[in-house]
Amino acid sequence: MSKETSIISVRFLTTLKEYTGGEICCLEIIHFLLFTIGFYEEPFSSMLNVSNTDLVENLEYLSKQFNRYFPFSIFLFGMVGNILNCFVLSQPNLRMNPCAYLFLISSIANIISITCGLATRVLSGWHMDLAAQNGLICKCRAFVVFVSRTIAFWLIAYATIDRWFSSCILHQRRQMSSLKNSQRVTKIIFLASALLYCQMIYCYDVNITSAPLQCYGKNVVCRFLTDFTYATITVLSPLLIMCIFGLITISNIRHHYYERALKRKAFKVNPNNKTTFKFVSVQQRQRRRIDRYLRHVLFIQIVFLSILTVPQAIEKIYTTLTVNTKKSSLHMTIHKFIYNFVLLLTYLASGLPFYIYTLCGGSIFRNTLLHLLRKMMPNYN
């Protein structure tokens, strides 16, 4: 950055600071981030004669308030949504669908992840986080949260593969989209996820002052292993699978509709079998309609998962690569704030599915939900 531009920017920010009475902590943070990537030649605090200690105190206070209220909102938001998901997806018209089954188990995994993960985040805002004080609770919490989140992600990834199976022209591949296969893959994902994070029992410990959280990897090797595993296997790999098979599924659907448009012929129904043919046709149309809606909400869920979880994966990789870099207290405070923020985004992703299904899942999901509510509250029909 040129000297003239730097002087102009400093004058502008100085004037803004005077106008706001000195309360521009966010601007200072932004400027510090620009400084860390080399956009400025000296820290903002020194340019404006602001004490780094004041910045650290302000940011720590902001983080404390953030951890007190935002996690609790996500907790309620996510728990209500996932519990309703479990009720709706277990209804007879949906539970036999392999994709709906995967959504159901994923919702259960999200409930476990939110319960074990966000409960401690809420308590940490009031200095009552047991996971930061008790080693056994820290290890168990980390293991359960990472395993349940991995299960949820990979179930959605396999749901994308299942939608690809159902959209294939080859009959053999379409047959692979079955409830039995979904149940088998679910068991494999459960076992693989547990084995993947069994090192958490050893690696995680309490009172880790050099990490974003007090309950964190206790040495460099542990942090590298857990952070890299989480970023690549838990987040990026399933998202990559979702994107690849999602695009292939869209291609299959377009090809299928194109062939149907070219080869559509009049179907003559035998009068003796008219009723039977009509019944089969209605059943097929209903299954295709459910498949279409599930495919639609799956693609939307992939978009939200990518937006809300990739930042934490990037942050994990950054933490791993800069583990040996010497950081100032201000830099570490900003890093902790960013870590806590992107961490909560992942819990928000775990709480969104129900609202995606309700808003984007078409009339089938909403009608099933309304039917369930009428059964639960018959007096309000």
Coordinates of C-alpha atoms in Angstrom, one line a residue:
M1 CA 0.0 0.0 0.0
S2 CA 1.4 3.5 -0.9
K3 CA 2.3 6.0 1.8
E4 CA -0.2 8.6 0.5
T5 CA -3.1 6.1 0.6
S6 CA -2.1 4.9 4.1
I7 CA -2.1 8.5 5.3
I8 CA -5.5 9.2 3.8
S9 CA -7.0 6.0 5.3
V10 CA -5.5 6.8 8.7
R11 CA -6.9 10.4 8.6
F12 CA -10.3 9.0 7.7
L13 CA -10.4 6.5 10.5
T14 CA -9.0 9.0 12.9
T15 CA -11.8 11.4 12.0
L16 CA -14.3 8.6 12.3
K17 CA -13.0 7.7 15.7
E18 CA -13.3 11.3 17.0
Y19 CA -16.9 11.4 15.6
T20 CA -17.9 8.2 17.3
G21 CA -16.3 9.1 20.6
G22 CA -13.6 6.5 20.3
E23 CA -15.9 3.5 20.1
I24 CA -14.7 1.9 16.9
C25 CA -13.5 -1.5 18.1
C26 CA -14.9 -3.2 15.0
L27 CA -13.0 -0.9 12.7
E28 CA -9.8 -1.5 14.7
I29 CA -10.3 -5.3 14.4
I30 CA -10.8 -5.0 10.6
H31 CA -7.7 -2.8 10.3
F32 CA -5.8 -5.3 12.4
L33 CA -6.8 -8.1 10.1
L34 CA -5.7 -6.0 7.1
F35 CA -2.4 -5.4 8.9
T36 CA -1.9 -9.1 9.4
I37 CA -2.1 -9.8 5.7
G38 CA 0.3 -7.0 4.9
F39 CA -2.2 -4.3 3.7
Y40 CA -0.9 -1.8 6.3
E41 CA 2.6 -1.4 7.5
E42 CA 1.8 -0.9 11.1
P43 CA -1.0 -1.8 13.5
F44 CA -4.1 0.3 13.7
S45 CA -3.8 0.7 17.4
S46 CA -0.4 2.4 17.1
M47 CA -1.7 4.7 14.3
L48 CA -4.6 5.9 16.4
N49 CA -2.8 5.7 19.8
V50 CA -5.2 3.1 21.0
S51 CA -4.0 0.6 23.6
N52 CA -3.9 -3.0 22.6
T53 CA -5.0 -3.8 26.1
D54 CA -8.2 -1.9 25.6
L55 CA -8.9 -3.7 22.3
V56 CA -8.3 -7.1 24.0
E57 CA -10.6 -6.2 26.9
N58 CA -13.3 -4.9 24.5
L59 CA -13.1 -8.0 22.3
E60 CA -13.1 -10.4 25.3
Y61 CA -16.2 -8.6 26.6
L62 CA -17.9 -8.9 23.2
S63 CA -17.0 -12.6 23.0
K64 CA -18.4 -13.2 26.5
Q65 CA -21.7 -11.6 25.6
F66 CA -21.8 -13.4 22.3
N67 CA -21.2 -16.8 24.0
R68 CA -24.0 -16.1 26.5
Y69 CA -26.9 -15.4 24.2
F70 CA -26.2 -16.5 20.7
P71 CA -25.5 -20.2 21.5
F72 CA -28.7 -20.4 23.5
S73 CA -30.8 -19.1 20.6
I74 CA -29.2 -21.6 18.2
F75 CA -29.8 -24.4 20.8
L76 CA -33.5 -23.7 21.0
F77 CA -33.7 -23.2 17.2
G78 CA -31.9 -26.4 16.4
M79 CA -33.5 -28.6 19.0
V80 CA -37.0 -27.7 18.1
G81 CA -36.3 -28.1 14.4
N82 CA -34.6 -31.5 14.7
I83 CA -37.1 -33.0 17.1
L84 CA -39.9 -32.0 14.7
N85 CA -37.8 -33.5 11.9
C86 CA -37.7 -36.8 13.7
F87 CA -41.5 -36.9 14.2
V88 CA -42.2 -35.9 10.6
L89 CA -39.7 -38.1 8.9
S90 CA -40.8 -41.2 10.9
Q91 CA -44.4 -40.9 9.5
P92 CA -45.6 -43.9 7.3
N93 CA -45.6 -41.9 4.1
L94 CA -41.9 -40.9 4.4
R95 CA -40.1 -43.4 6.6
M96 CA -39.8 -46.1 4.0
N97 CA -38.0 -43.8 1.6
P98 CA -34.3 -44.4 1.8
C99 CA -33.4 -40.7 1.5
A100 CA -35.9 -39.7 4.2
Y101 CA -34.4 -42.4 6.4
L102 CA -31.0 -40.8 6.0
F103 CA -32.5 -37.4 6.9
L104 CA -34.1 -38.9 10.0
I105 CA -30.8 -40.5 11.3
S106 CA -29.0 -37.3 10.4
S107 CA -31.5 -35.3 12.5
I108 CA -30.9 -37.6 15.4
A109 CA -27.1 -37.1 15.0
N110 CA -27.7 -33.3 14.9
I111 CA -29.7 -33.5 18.2
I112 CA -26.7 -35.2 19.9
S113 CA -24.2 -32.8 18.4
I114 CA -26.2 -29.7 19.5
T115 CA -27.0 -31.1 22.9
C116 CA -23.4 -32.0 23.8
G117 CA -21.7 -29.2 22.0
L118 CA -23.9 -26.1 22.5
A119 CA -24.8 -26.9 26.1
T120 CA -21.2 -26.3 27.1
R121 CA -21.0 -23.2 24.9
V122 CA -24.0 -21.7 26.7
L123 CA -22.5 -22.5 30.1
S124 CA -19.1 -21.1 29.1
G125 CA -20.7 -17.6 28.7
W126 CA -21.5 -17.8 32.5
H127 CA -18.1 -19.4 33.4
M128 CA -19.7 -22.7 34.2
D129 CA -18.3 -24.8 31.4
L130 CA -17.6 -28.2 32.9
A131 CA -15.8 -29.3 29.7
A132 CA -13.1 -26.7 30.4
Q133 CA -12.6 -27.9 34.0
N134 CA -13.0 -31.7 33.9
G135 CA -10.7 -33.8 31.7
L136 CA -13.1 -36.7 31.3
I137 CA -16.0 -34.5 30.4
C138 CA -13.8 -32.6 27.9
K139 CA -12.7 -35.8 26.2
C140 CA -16.2 -37.3 26.1
R141 CA -17.8 -34.1 24.8
A142 CA -15.2 -33.7 22.0
F143 CA -15.6 -37.3 21.0
V144 CA -19.4 -37.3 20.9
V145 CA -19.6 -33.9 19.1
F146 CA -17.0 -34.7 16.4
V147 CA -18.5 -38.2 15.8
S148 CA -22.1 -37.1 15.7
R149 CA -21.3 -34.2 13.3
T150 CA -19.3 -36.5 11.0
I151 CA -22.2 -39.0 11.0
A152 CA -24.6 -36.2 10.1
F153 CA -22.4 -34.9 7.3
W154 CA -21.7 -38.3 5.7
L155 CA -25.3 -39.3 5.9
I156 CA -26.3 -36.3 3.9
A157 CA -23.4 -37.1 1.5
Y158 CA -24.8 -40.6 1.0
A159 CA -28.3 -39.2 0.6
T160 CA -26.9 -37.4 -2.5
I161 CA -25.5 -40.6 -3.8
D162 CA -28.9 -42.3 -3.1
R163 CA -30.6 -39.6 -5.2
W164 CA -28.1 -40.3 -7.9
F165 CA -29.0 -44.0 -7.8
S166 CA -32.7 -43.2 -8.1
S167 CA -32.1 -40.9 -11.1
C168 CA -30.0 -43.3 -13.1
I169 CA -31.4 -44.8 -16.3
L170 CA -29.9 -48.3 -15.6
H171 CA -32.3 -50.4 -13.6
Q172 CA -29.5 -52.1 -11.6
R173 CA -28.4 -48.7 -10.2
R174 CA -31.9 -47.6 -9.4
Q175 CA -32.3 -50.8 -7.4
M176 CA -29.3 -49.7 -5.2
S177 CA -31.5 -46.9 -3.9
S178 CA -33.1 -49.0 -1.2
L179 CA -33.9 -48.7 2.5
K180 CA -31.8 -51.8 3.2
N181 CA -28.7 -50.2 1.6
S182 CA -29.3 -47.0 3.5
Q183 CA -29.4 -48.9 6.8
R184 CA -26.2 -50.7 5.9
V185 CA -24.3 -47.6 5.0
T186 CA -25.6 -45.9 8.1
K187 CA -24.0 -48.6 10.3
I188 CA -20.7 -48.3 8.3
I189 CA -20.7 -44.5 8.8
F190 CA -21.3 -44.9 12.5
L191 CA -18.4 -47.3 13.0
A192 CA -16.0 -45.4 10.7
S193 CA -16.8 -42.1 12.5
A194 CA -16.2 -43.6 15.9
L195 CA -12.9 -45.1 14.8
L196 CA -11.8 -41.9 13.1
Y197 CA -12.1 -39.8 16.3
C198 CA -11.0 -42.4 18.9
Q199 CA -7.8 -40.4 19.3
M200 CA -9.8 -37.6 20.9
I201 CA -9.8 -39.6 24.1
Y202 CA -6.1 -39.1 24.3
C203 CA -5.5 -35.8 22.5
Y204 CA -8.1 -33.5 24.1
D205 CA -7.4 -32.1 27.6
V206 CA -8.4 -29.1 29.7
N207 CA -6.6 -25.8 30.6
I208 CA -5.0 -25.4 27.2
T209 CA -4.2 -21.6 27.3
S210 CA -2.6 -21.4 23.8
A211 CA -5.7 -22.7 22.0
P212 CA -9.0 -21.0 21.0
L213 CA -10.8 -23.1 23.6
Q214 CA -9.6 -24.4 27.0
C215 CA -10.7 -27.9 26.0
Y216 CA -8.5 -28.5 23.0
G217 CA -5.7 -30.6 21.6
K218 CA -2.9 -30.8 24.2
N219 CA 0.1 -30.7 21.8
V220 CA 1.0 -29.8 18.3
V221 CA 0.7 -33.4 16.9
C222 CA -2.8 -33.8 18.4
R223 CA -4.0 -30.4 17.1
F224 CA -2.7 -31.1 13.6
L225 CA -4.3 -34.6 13.6
T226 CA -7.7 -33.5 14.9
D227 CA -7.9 -30.2 12.9
F228 CA -6.8 -31.7 9.7
T229 CA -9.1 -34.7 10.1
Y230 CA -12.1 -32.5 10.8
A231 CA -11.4 -30.1 8.0
T232 CA -10.7 -32.7 5.3
I233 CA -12.8 -35.7 6.3
T234 CA -15.7 -34.3 8.3
V235 CA -16.4 -31.2 6.3
L236 CA -14.6 -30.9 2.9
S237 CA -14.8 -34.5 1.7
P238 CA -18.6 -35.0 2.2
L239 CA -19.2 -31.5 0.7
L240 CA -17.2 -32.5 -2.3
I241 CA -19.1 -35.7 -2.7
M242 CA -22.4 -33.8 -2.3
C243 CA -21.4 -31.4 -5.1
I244 CA -20.1 -34.0 -7.5
F245 CA -23.1 -36.4 -7.2
G246 CA -25.5 -33.5 -7.0
L247 CA -24.3 -32.2 -10.4
I248 CA -24.4 -35.8 -11.8
T249 CA -28.0 -36.2 -10.5
I250 CA -29.1 -32.9 -12.2
S251 CA -27.5 -34.2 -15.4
N252 CA -29.3 -37.5 -15.1
I253 CA -32.7 -35.8 -14.5
R254 CA -32.3 -33.5 -17.5
H255 CA -31.3 -36.5 -19.7
H256 CA -34.3 -38.5 -18.4
Y257 CA -36.8 -35.7 -19.1
Y258 CA -35.3 -35.2 -22.6
E259 CA -35.7 -38.9 -23.4
R260 CA -39.2 -38.9 -22.1
A261 CA -40.1 -36.0 -24.2
L262 CA -38.7 -37.7 -27.3
K263 CA -40.2 -41.2 -26.7
R264 CA -43.5 -40.3 -25.1
K265 CA -46.2 -42.5 -26.6
A266 CA -49.9 -43.0 -25.9
F267 CA -50.6 -45.7 -23.4
K268 CA -53.6 -47.8 -24.1
V269 CA -55.2 -49.3 -21.0
N270 CA -56.9 -52.6 -21.1
P271 CA -60.5 -52.0 -19.8
N272 CA -60.3 -55.1 -17.6
N273 CA -57.1 -53.8 -15.9
K274 CA -58.1 -50.2 -15.8
T275 CA -58.4 -49.9 -12.1
T276 CA -55.2 -51.7 -11.4
F277 CA -53.2 -49.6 -13.8
K278 CA -54.6 -46.4 -12.3
F279 CA -53.7 -47.5 -8.8
V280 CA -50.1 -48.3 -9.8
S281 CA -49.9 -45.1 -11.6
V282 CA -51.0 -43.1 -8.6
Q283 CA -48.5 -44.9 -6.3
Q284 CA -45.7 -44.3 -8.8
R285 CA -46.6 -40.6 -9.1
Q286 CA -46.6 -40.2 -5.3
R287 CA -43.2 -41.9 -5.0
R288 CA -41.7 -39.7 -7.8
R289 CA -43.2 -36.6 -6.2
I290 CA -41.6 -37.5 -2.8
D291 CA -38.3 -38.2 -4.6
R292 CA -38.5 -34.9 -6.4
Y293 CA -39.1 -32.9 -3.2
L294 CA -36.4 -34.7 -1.3
R295 CA -33.9 -34.1 -4.1
H296 CA -34.9 -30.4 -4.1
V297 CA -34.4 -29.9 -0.3
L298 CA -31.2 -31.9 -0.4
F299 CA -29.6 -29.5 -2.9
I300 CA -30.6 -26.5 -0.9
Q301 CA -29.3 -28.2 2.3
I302 CA -25.9 -28.7 0.5
V303 CA -25.7 -25.0 -0.3
F304 CA -26.4 -24.0 3.3
L305 CA -24.0 -26.6 4.7
S306 CA -21.2 -25.3 2.4
I307 CA -21.8 -21.7 3.5
L308 CA -22.0 -22.4 7.2
T309 CA -19.3 -25.1 7.6
V310 CA -16.5 -24.3 5.1
P311 CA -15.4 -21.2 7.2
Q312 CA -14.6 -23.4 10.2
A313 CA -12.7 -25.9 8.0
I314 CA -10.6 -23.0 6.7
E315 CA -10.1 -21.7 10.2
K316 CA -9.0 -25.2 11.3
I317 CA -6.5 -25.4 8.5
Y318 CA -5.2 -21.9 9.3
T319 CA -4.9 -22.8 13.0
T320 CA -2.9 -25.9 12.1
L321 CA -0.6 -24.1 9.7
T322 CA 0.2 -21.3 12.1
V323 CA 0.4 -23.3 15.3
N324 CA 4.1 -22.5 15.7
T325 CA 3.7 -18.8 14.7
K326 CA 4.3 -16.3 17.6
K327 CA 1.2 -14.2 18.0
S328 CA 0.4 -11.1 20.1
S329 CA -2.3 -11.1 22.7
L330 CA -4.5 -9.0 20.4
H331 CA -4.0 -11.5 17.5
M332 CA -4.9 -14.4 19.8
T333 CA -8.0 -12.7 21.1
I334 CA -9.2 -11.9 17.5
H335 CA -8.4 -15.5 16.6
K336 CA -10.5 -16.8 19.5
F337 CA -13.4 -14.6 18.6
I338 CA -13.4 -15.7 14.9
Y339 CA -13.0 -19.4 16.0
N340 CA -16.1 -19.1 18.3
F341 CA -18.1 -17.4 15.6
V342 CA -17.4 -19.9 12.9
L343 CA -17.9 -22.7 15.4
L344 CA -21.4 -21.5 16.1
L345 CA -22.1 -21.3 12.4
T346 CA -21.6 -25.1 12.2
Y347 CA -24.2 -25.6 15.0
L348 CA -26.6 -23.3 13.0
A349 CA -26.1 -25.6 10.1
S350 CA -27.1 -28.5 12.3
G351 CA -30.3 -26.8 13.2
L352 CA -31.4 -25.7 9.8
P353 CA -32.7 -28.9 8.1
F354 CA -36.2 -28.8 9.5
Y355 CA -36.7 -25.2 8.3
I356 CA -35.3 -26.0 4.9
Y357 CA -37.6 -29.0 4.6
T358 CA -40.6 -27.0 5.7
L359 CA -40.0 -24.0 3.4
C360 CA -38.6 -25.8 0.4
G361 CA -39.8 -29.4 0.7
G362 CA -43.1 -28.7 -1.0
S363 CA -46.5 -29.7 0.2
I364 CA -45.6 -33.3 1.1
F365 CA -43.5 -32.3 4.1
R366 CA -45.8 -29.5 5.2
N367 CA -48.9 -31.7 4.9
T368 CA -47.2 -34.4 6.9
L369 CA -46.3 -31.9 9.6
L370 CA -49.8 -30.5 9.7
H371 CA -51.3 -34.0 9.8
L372 CA -49.0 -34.9 12.7
L373 CA -49.9 -31.7 14.6
R374 CA -53.6 -32.5 14.1
K375 CA -53.1 -35.9 15.6
M376 CA -51.2 -34.5 18.5
M377 CA -53.8 -31.7 19.1
P378 CA -57.2 -33.1 18.0
N379 CA -59.2 -30.4 19.8
Y380 CA -57.6 -27.7 17.5
N381 CA -58.8 -29.3 14.2

